[in-house]
Amino acid sequence: MPDKLTVYNPATGEVIKSIPQQSAKEVEEAIERSHQAFKTWSKTSASERASLLKKWYELIVEHKDELGKLITAENGKPYQEAVGEVLYGAGYIEWFAEEAKRVYGRTVPAPTTGKRIVVTRQAVGPVAAITPWNFPNAMITRKAAPALAAGCTFIIKPAPDTPLSALELARLAYEAGIPKDVLQVVNGDGEEIGNVFTSSPKIRKITFTGSTPVGKILMKNSAETVKHVSMELGGHAPLIVDEDANLDLAVEQAMVSKYRNAGQTCVCANRLIVHESVKDEFAKKLSEQAAKLKVGNGLEEGVNVGPIINKKGFEKIVSQIDDAVEKGAKVLVGGSYDRNDDKGCYFVHPTVLGDVDTSMNIMHEETFGPVAPIISYTDIDEAIELANDTPFGLAAYFFTENYRRGIYISENLDYGIIGWNDGGPSAVQAPFGGMKESGVGREGGSEGIEPYLETKYMSIGL
Ligand code: NAP
C-alpha cells in the first residue's frame, strides 16, 4: 500500500491534496490508544461529554462554509447542498450532546422482598467506523456523536475518495477539547483496515455505512470476536404516486429525492411507480423539471447536479440506462453524459425513463445516479408488491391525499423509512435505518444512542 493517498476533485480531475495512509500496524496502535482512552473517557460525566460535543457542534457551524467547500471539492455535490450536509451532520452532534444526559437506567420489582433489581447502561467500548463518500461529513457525525455521547472512544476510516472532510471534522473536535485518542481518523485500504478492526478483541463495535456486500463481509468477520454491529447499507427506494396524489407535490418531492447529490444517496427514489391514470401527466411534469437542472462543477453558481464520484459509479449508471433502452424504455429527458477518462470526470444529465418494466436491471439494482425510471400500475396492491419485491428495505415514498389509502400503503411497505407526501424524510430527530438487506440498527432519534450502550443489571440481596 502506498504511504500517501491522493484526493481528486471529481468535477475537474485536479489534485486537492495528498495525505498519509496508515499501515495495519499503525491502525493496531490506534486501536490500543482507543482502548486506553476508553478507560478515562467512559468515566467522564455525561454533562462533561455533552459540553464538549456542544462545542464541537458550534465550531462546525462556525466553519460551515469552509467545510461545505471541502465537501464540494472532494465529493462534487453543489455547494449549497454541501453546506446543507454540514448543518445536517452538525445537528446529530447537537442532538446527541443532549441525549448523552438522558441515558437512563431503571429499577424493576424483584421476585422476592429480599432483593432489589437495578438496571444500568454503560458504553459498549471502543468503536470502529467505516463510512462512504456520498455524505463525507454527515455519515461520520451520525456515528461519532452518539458513540462519544455514550462514553465510547471512536476510530473512523472514511472513504478514500473523501477523507478530507473526516480530517477537518477531527481537527475541529480537538479544537473543541475532545481528546485526540478519543476520536481518531485512519486512512488506507478498506479491506485491510476492516480486517484489523474486525479481528481486534479491543474493538467492541463496528458501525458501517456503505454497500450491502461489504456490510455482509464486516458482519461475518465481526462474528469472530462477537462484536456489536450497526449496518447502514444499500437501498432501492420505491416512490409510489397514487391516482389521487397531488401531482405537483409528488413531482416537487420526487425531484428532491431523485436528483440530490446527483442521485447518489441510499434513500434516492430508485423506482417511480405511478398509477396508470396519472402516469403521462406525472412523467411530463417531472421531465420538464429535470430538464431545468444545471449540470456542472458544484462550486459554480446555479449548478444543481454535480459529477458522478468515479468511473465505476458512472459505468454502472450508463449500463442501466443502456439496458433499459435496449429492452424498450423511452428516454423522456436526458440519457446523455459527459465523459472525460483522462481527467477522471464523469457527469450524467438528469434522466427520466418511461415505459420501464421489470425485465430491466434498473428495476432490481441500486442506480446511484440521476436516473428516474417510471413504471405504471393499475391496482394499489400491485404497486405495493412491486415496491416490496427487493432484498432492500431502506426508504420508500408514496403520494396520496386519501388518508385511508395512505395508512394502508404505509402499513404494507417493508421499509424502515417512509415518506408520505414527503421526499426528504431524513431528520436528526428520527431513527434512520433499513430493514432486510438494508441494514441493522438505527441512527438518529432517541434510538441512535442505543447501539453504543450495553445493558447491565444488578441483583442486590438484602
Ligand atoms: P462501499 O464500496 O461499501 O464502501 C464504503 C466504505 O467501505 C469505504 O470506506 C470503503 O473503503 C470501505 N470498504 C470497501 N470494501 C471493504 C472491505 N472489504 N472491508 C472493509 N471496508 C471496506 O460503498 P460506497 O460505494 O462507498 O457507498 C455507496 C453505498 O453506500 C451504497 O450502496 C449506498 O446505498 C450505501 N449507503 C447507505 C447509507 C445508509 O444510511 N443506509 C448511507 C449512505 C450510503 P475502500 O474503498 O478504501 O475499500
PDB file of N, CA and C and ligand atoms in Angstrom, residues 130-135 139 142 157-161 188-195 208-212 214-215 217-218 231-235 264-267 312 366 368 394 432-434 438 443, ligand 1:
ATOM      1  N   ILE A 130     -16.599   2.683   9.565  1.00  0.00           N
ATOM      2  CA  ILE A 130     -16.181   2.782   8.157  1.00  0.00           C
ATOM      3  C   ILE A 130     -17.325   3.470   7.409  1.00  0.00           C
ATOM      4  N   THR A 131     -16.984   4.486   6.631  1.00  0.00           N
ATOM      5  CA  THR A 131     -18.044   5.295   6.011  1.00  0.00           C
ATOM      6  C   THR A 131     -17.828   5.467   4.506  1.00  0.00           C
ATOM      7  N   PRO A 132     -18.896   5.852   3.791  1.00  0.00           N
ATOM      8  CA  PRO A 132     -18.815   6.027   2.333  1.00  0.00           C
ATOM      9  C   PRO A 132     -18.520   7.484   1.958  1.00  0.00           C
ATOM     10  N   TRP A 133     -18.438   7.718   0.658  1.00  0.00           N
ATOM     11  CA  TRP A 133     -18.056   9.033   0.138  1.00  0.00           C
ATOM     12  C   TRP A 133     -19.275   9.921  -0.126  1.00  0.00           C
ATOM     13  N   ASN A 134     -20.494   9.368  -0.119  1.00  0.00           N
ATOM     14  CA  ASN A 134     -21.617  10.185  -0.626  1.00  0.00           C
ATOM     15  C   ASN A 134     -22.076  11.270   0.338  1.00  0.00           C
ATOM     16  N   PHE A 135     -21.830  11.061   1.648  1.00  0.00           N
ATOM     17  CA  PHE A 135     -22.022  12.126   2.641  1.00  0.00           C
ATOM     18  C   PHE A 135     -20.755  12.126   3.505  1.00  0.00           C
ATOM     19  N   MET A 139     -22.244  11.256   7.409  1.00  0.00           N
ATOM     20  CA  MET A 139     -22.226   9.822   7.733  1.00  0.00           C
ATOM     21  C   MET A 139     -21.270   9.559   8.898  1.00  0.00           C
ATOM     22  N   ARG A 142     -23.098  11.172  12.380  1.00  0.00           N
ATOM     23  CA  ARG A 142     -24.217  10.324  12.791  1.00  0.00           C
ATOM     24  C   ARG A 142     -23.765   9.163  13.673  1.00  0.00           C
ATOM     25  N   LYS A 157     -12.621   5.197   9.716  1.00  0.00           N
ATOM     26  CA  LYS A 157     -11.915   5.054   8.436  1.00  0.00           C
ATOM     27  C   LYS A 157     -12.874   5.575   7.357  1.00  0.00           C
ATOM     28  N   PRO A 158     -12.614   6.799   6.863  1.00  0.00           N
ATOM     29  CA  PRO A 158     -13.522   7.336   5.836  1.00  0.00           C
ATOM     30  C   PRO A 158     -13.238   6.725   4.469  1.00  0.00           C
ATOM     31  N   ALA A 159     -14.094   7.048   3.502  1.00  0.00           N
ATOM     32  CA  ALA A 159     -13.902   6.543   2.133  1.00  0.00           C
ATOM     33  C   ALA A 159     -12.669   7.205   1.514  1.00  0.00           C
ATOM     34  N   PRO A 160     -11.932   6.483   0.682  1.00  0.00           N
ATOM     35  CA  PRO A 160     -10.707   7.045   0.104  1.00  0.00           C
ATOM     36  C   PRO A 160     -10.965   8.223  -0.843  1.00  0.00           C
ATOM     37  N   ASP A 161     -12.184   8.320  -1.392  1.00  0.00           N
ATOM     38  CA  ASP A 161     -12.489   9.455  -2.283  1.00  0.00           C
ATOM     39  C   ASP A 161     -12.652  10.745  -1.482  1.00  0.00           C
ATOM     40  N   GLY A 188      -6.604   4.423   4.613  1.00  0.00           N
ATOM     41  CA  GLY A 188      -5.892   3.316   3.993  1.00  0.00           C
ATOM     42  C   GLY A 188      -6.879   2.392   3.314  1.00  0.00           C
ATOM     43  N   ASP A 189      -6.402   1.222   2.963  1.00  0.00           N
ATOM     44  CA  ASP A 189      -7.225   0.268   2.231  1.00  0.00           C
ATOM     45  C   ASP A 189      -8.369  -0.267   3.111  1.00  0.00           C
ATOM     46  N   GLY A 190      -9.571  -0.207   2.571  1.00  0.00           N
ATOM     47  CA  GLY A 190     -10.752  -0.585   3.353  1.00  0.00           C
ATOM     48  C   GLY A 190     -10.697  -2.013   3.854  1.00  0.00           C
ATOM     49  N   GLU A 191     -10.335  -2.915   2.955  1.00  0.00           N
ATOM     50  CA  GLU A 191     -10.333  -4.331   3.324  1.00  0.00           C
ATOM     51  C   GLU A 191      -9.298  -4.596   4.425  1.00  0.00           C
ATOM     52  N   GLU A 192      -8.118  -4.013   4.240  1.00  0.00           N
ATOM     53  CA  GLU A 192      -7.037  -4.246   5.208  1.00  0.00           C
ATOM     54  C   GLU A 192      -7.420  -3.671   6.580  1.00  0.00           C
ATOM     55  N   ILE A 193      -7.868  -2.426   6.579  1.00  0.00           N
ATOM     56  CA  ILE A 193      -8.211  -1.792   7.858  1.00  0.00           C
ATOM     57  C   ILE A 193      -9.440  -2.479   8.457  1.00  0.00           C
ATOM     58  N   GLY A 194     -10.388  -2.825   7.583  1.00  0.00           N
ATOM     59  CA  GLY A 194     -11.582  -3.539   8.066  1.00  0.00           C
ATOM     60  C   GLY A 194     -11.193  -4.820   8.797  1.00  0.00           C
ATOM     61  N   ASN A 195     -10.226  -5.547   8.236  1.00  0.00           N
ATOM     62  CA  ASN A 195      -9.794  -6.796   8.881  1.00  0.00           C
ATOM     63  C   ASN A 195      -9.111  -6.542  10.216  1.00  0.00           C
ATOM     64  N   PHE A 208     -20.963   0.645  10.303  1.00  0.00           N
ATOM     65  CA  PHE A 208     -20.602   0.770   8.891  1.00  0.00           C
ATOM     66  C   PHE A 208     -21.740   1.408   8.110  1.00  0.00           C
ATOM     67  N   THR A 209     -21.386   2.319   7.204  1.00  0.00           N
ATOM     68  CA  THR A 209     -22.340   2.774   6.193  1.00  0.00           C
ATOM     69  C   THR A 209     -21.683   2.538   4.847  1.00  0.00           C
ATOM     70  N   GLY A 210     -22.377   1.841   3.978  1.00  0.00           N
ATOM     71  CA  GLY A 210     -21.827   1.562   2.656  1.00  0.00           C
ATOM     72  C   GLY A 210     -22.659   0.498   1.971  1.00  0.00           C
ATOM     73  N   SER A 211     -22.028  -0.211   1.072  1.00  0.00           N
ATOM     74  CA  SER A 211     -22.784  -1.163   0.248  1.00  0.00           C
ATOM     75  C   SER A 211     -23.118  -2.436   1.031  1.00  0.00           C
ATOM     76  N   THR A 212     -24.162  -3.104   0.601  1.00  0.00           N
ATOM     77  CA  THR A 212     -24.599  -4.332   1.272  1.00  0.00           C
ATOM     78  C   THR A 212     -23.539  -5.439   1.208  1.00  0.00           C
ATOM     79  N   VAL A 214     -20.274  -5.278   1.202  1.00  0.00           N
ATOM     80  CA  VAL A 214     -19.209  -5.009   2.189  1.00  0.00           C
ATOM     81  C   VAL A 214     -19.774  -5.142   3.615  1.00  0.00           C
ATOM     82  N   GLY A 215     -20.995  -4.697   3.811  1.00  0.00           N
ATOM     83  CA  GLY A 215     -21.632  -4.850   5.132  1.00  0.00           C
ATOM     84  C   GLY A 215     -21.694  -6.314   5.553  1.00  0.00           C
ATOM     85  N   ILE A 217     -19.664  -8.721   4.648  1.00  0.00           N
ATOM     86  CA  ILE A 217     -18.299  -9.170   4.998  1.00  0.00           C
ATOM     87  C   ILE A 217     -17.976  -8.728   6.427  1.00  0.00           C
ATOM     88  N   LEU A 218     -18.286  -7.473   6.728  1.00  0.00           N
ATOM     89  CA  LEU A 218     -17.959  -6.956   8.062  1.00  0.00           C
ATOM     90  C   LEU A 218     -18.760  -7.673   9.146  1.00  0.00           C
ATOM     91  N   MET A 231     -25.315  -1.528  10.815  1.00  0.00           N
ATOM     92  CA  MET A 231     -25.091  -1.551   9.371  1.00  0.00           C
ATOM     93  C   MET A 231     -26.117  -0.653   8.684  1.00  0.00           C
ATOM     94  N   GLU A 232     -25.623   0.374   8.003  1.00  0.00           N
ATOM     95  CA  GLU A 232     -26.482   1.235   7.170  1.00  0.00           C
ATOM     96  C   GLU A 232     -26.082   0.934   5.734  1.00  0.00           C
ATOM     97  N   LEU A 233     -26.888   0.129   5.052  1.00  0.00           N
ATOM     98  CA  LEU A 233     -26.447  -0.427   3.766  1.00  0.00           C
ATOM     99  C   LEU A 233     -27.246   0.127   2.584  1.00  0.00           C
ATOM    100  N   GLY A 234     -27.240  -0.614   1.509  1.00  0.00           N
ATOM    101  CA  GLY A 234     -27.824  -0.110   0.267  1.00  0.00           C
ATOM    102  C   GLY A 234     -29.341   0.030   0.300  1.00  0.00           C
ATOM    103  N   GLY A 235     -29.852   0.737  -0.702  1.00  0.00           N
ATOM    104  CA  GLY A 235     -31.302   0.922  -0.812  1.00  0.00           C
ATOM    105  C   GLY A 235     -31.751   0.748  -2.262  1.00  0.00           C
ATOM    106  N   GLN A 264     -26.930  10.142  -5.905  1.00  0.00           N
ATOM    107  CA  GLN A 264     -26.018   9.224  -5.206  1.00  0.00           C
ATOM    108  C   GLN A 264     -26.307   9.206  -3.704  1.00  0.00           C
ATOM    109  N   THR A 265     -27.548   8.900  -3.348  1.00  0.00           N
ATOM    110  CA  THR A 265     -27.860   8.714  -1.932  1.00  0.00           C
ATOM    111  C   THR A 265     -28.559   7.372  -1.772  1.00  0.00           C
ATOM    112  N   CYS A 266     -28.414   6.820  -0.580  1.00  0.00           N
ATOM    113  CA  CYS A 266     -29.001   5.496  -0.321  1.00  0.00           C
ATOM    114  C   CYS A 266     -30.524   5.560  -0.272  1.00  0.00           C
ATOM    115  N   VAL A 267     -31.075   6.777  -0.047  1.00  0.00           N
ATOM    116  CA  VAL A 267     -32.534   6.908   0.041  1.00  0.00           C
ATOM    117  C   VAL A 267     -33.141   7.532  -1.223  1.00  0.00           C
ATOM    118  N   LYS A 312     -16.302   3.909 -11.944  1.00  0.00           N
ATOM    119  CA  LYS A 312     -17.088   2.704 -11.643  1.00  0.00           C
ATOM    120  C   LYS A 312     -18.573   3.067 -11.455  1.00  0.00           C
ATOM    121  N   GLU A 366     -29.600  -0.977  -7.280  1.00  0.00           N
ATOM    122  CA  GLU A 366     -29.447   0.415  -6.851  1.00  0.00           C
ATOM    123  C   GLU A 366     -28.722   1.165  -7.981  1.00  0.00           C
ATOM    124  N   PHE A 368     -27.716   4.709  -8.023  1.00  0.00           N
ATOM    125  CA  PHE A 368     -26.743   5.689  -7.534  1.00  0.00           C
ATOM    126  C   PHE A 368     -26.383   6.695  -8.621  1.00  0.00           C
ATOM    127  N   LEU A 394     -34.812   0.117   2.811  1.00  0.00           N
ATOM    128  CA  LEU A 394     -34.369   1.340   3.495  1.00  0.00           C
ATOM    129  C   LEU A 394     -35.476   2.410   3.480  1.00  0.00           C
ATOM    130  N   PHE A 432     -33.133   6.715  11.662  1.00  0.00           N
ATOM    131  CA  PHE A 432     -32.831   6.397  10.265  1.00  0.00           C
ATOM    132  C   PHE A 432     -32.243   4.985  10.172  1.00  0.00           C
ATOM    133  N   GLY A 433     -32.756   4.170   9.259  1.00  0.00           N
ATOM    134  CA  GLY A 433     -32.168   2.841   9.080  1.00  0.00           C
ATOM    135  C   GLY A 433     -33.088   1.943   8.290  1.00  0.00           C
ATOM    136  N   GLY A 434     -32.549   0.785   7.887  1.00  0.00           N
ATOM    137  CA  GLY A 434     -33.298  -0.057   6.971  1.00  0.00           C
ATOM    138  C   GLY A 434     -33.660  -1.420   7.507  1.00  0.00           C
ATOM    139  N   SER A 438     -30.961  -3.919   3.903  1.00  0.00           N
ATOM    140  CA  SER A 438     -30.535  -2.517   4.002  1.00  0.00           C
ATOM    141  C   SER A 438     -29.887  -2.220   5.343  1.00  0.00           C
ATOM    142  N   GLU A 443     -29.850   5.081  13.199  1.00  0.00           N
ATOM    143  CA  GLU A 443     -29.029   6.236  13.551  1.00  0.00           C
ATOM    144  C   GLU A 443     -29.927   7.449  13.661  1.00  0.00           C
TER     145      GLU A 443
HETATM  146  P1  NAP B   1     -18.618   0.675  -0.313  1.00  0.00           P
HETATM  147  O1  NAP B   1     -17.932   0.294  -1.546  1.00  0.00           O
HETATM  148  O2  NAP B   1     -19.257  -0.378   0.501  1.00  0.00           O
HETATM  149  O3  NAP B   1     -17.548   1.491   0.539  1.00  0.00           O
HETATM  150  C1  NAP B   1     -17.877   2.070   1.778  1.00  0.00           C
HETATM  151  C2  NAP B   1     -16.646   2.042   2.679  1.00  0.00           C
HETATM  152  O4  NAP B   1     -16.283   0.694   2.902  1.00  0.00           O
HETATM  153  C3  NAP B   1     -15.430   2.748   2.114  1.00  0.00           C
HETATM  154  O5  NAP B   1     -14.785   3.431   3.173  1.00  0.00           O
HETATM  155  C4  NAP B   1     -14.578   1.592   1.609  1.00  0.00           C
HETATM  156  O6  NAP B   1     -13.210   1.894   1.627  1.00  0.00           O
HETATM  157  C5  NAP B   1     -14.900   0.520   2.642  1.00  0.00           C
HETATM  158  N1  NAP B   1     -14.678  -0.865   2.187  1.00  0.00           N
HETATM  159  C6  NAP B   1     -14.791  -1.388   0.940  1.00  0.00           C
HETATM  160  N2  NAP B   1     -14.526  -2.714   0.966  1.00  0.00           N
HETATM  161  C7  NAP B   1     -14.270  -3.044   2.256  1.00  0.00           C
HETATM  162  C8  NAP B   1     -13.969  -4.264   2.940  1.00  0.00           C
HETATM  163  N3  NAP B   1     -13.878  -5.429   2.284  1.00  0.00           N
HETATM  164  N4  NAP B   1     -13.787  -4.216   4.274  1.00  0.00           N
HETATM  165  C9  NAP B   1     -13.902  -3.052   4.947  1.00  0.00           C
HETATM  166  N5  NAP B   1     -14.177  -1.858   4.363  1.00  0.00           N
HETATM  167  C10 NAP B   1     -14.369  -1.857   3.029  1.00  0.00           C
HETATM  168  O7  NAP B   1     -19.783   1.717  -0.605  1.00  0.00           O
HETATM  169  P2  NAP B   1     -19.713   3.093  -1.406  1.00  0.00           P
HETATM  170  O8  NAP B   1     -19.733   2.808  -2.841  1.00  0.00           O
HETATM  171  O9  NAP B   1     -18.610   3.959  -0.883  1.00  0.00           O
HETATM  172  O10 NAP B   1     -21.069   3.782  -0.932  1.00  0.00           O
HETATM  173  C11 NAP B   1     -22.263   3.591  -1.583  1.00  0.00           C
HETATM  174  C12 NAP B   1     -23.138   2.596  -0.845  1.00  0.00           C
HETATM  175  O11 NAP B   1     -23.377   3.048   0.467  1.00  0.00           O
HETATM  176  C13 NAP B   1     -24.489   2.447  -1.490  1.00  0.00           C
HETATM  177  O12 NAP B   1     -24.864   1.095  -1.550  1.00  0.00           O
HETATM  178  C14 NAP B   1     -25.399   3.226  -0.549  1.00  0.00           C
HETATM  179  O13 NAP B   1     -26.751   2.821  -0.599  1.00  0.00           O
HETATM  180  C15 NAP B   1     -24.765   2.969   0.762  1.00  0.00           C
HETATM  181  N6  NAP B   1     -25.158   3.993   1.742  1.00  0.00           N
HETATM  182  C16 NAP B   1     -26.032   3.644   2.721  1.00  0.00           C
HETATM  183  C17 NAP B   1     -26.450   4.612   3.638  1.00  0.00           C
HETATM  184  C18 NAP B   1     -27.421   4.256   4.723  1.00  0.00           C
HETATM  185  O14 NAP B   1     -27.568   5.065   5.642  1.00  0.00           O
HETATM  186  N7  NAP B   1     -28.077   3.116   4.694  1.00  0.00           N
HETATM  187  C19 NAP B   1     -25.976   5.910   3.542  1.00  0.00           C
HETATM  188  C20 NAP B   1     -25.083   6.228   2.525  1.00  0.00           C
HETATM  189  C21 NAP B   1     -24.684   5.239   1.623  1.00  0.00           C
HETATM  190  P3  NAP B   1     -12.185   1.418   0.471  1.00  0.00           P
HETATM  191  O15 NAP B   1     -12.736   1.927  -0.806  1.00  0.00           O
HETATM  192  O16 NAP B   1     -10.899   2.026   0.902  1.00  0.00           O
HETATM  193  O17 NAP B   1     -12.125  -0.067   0.483  1.00  0.00           O
END
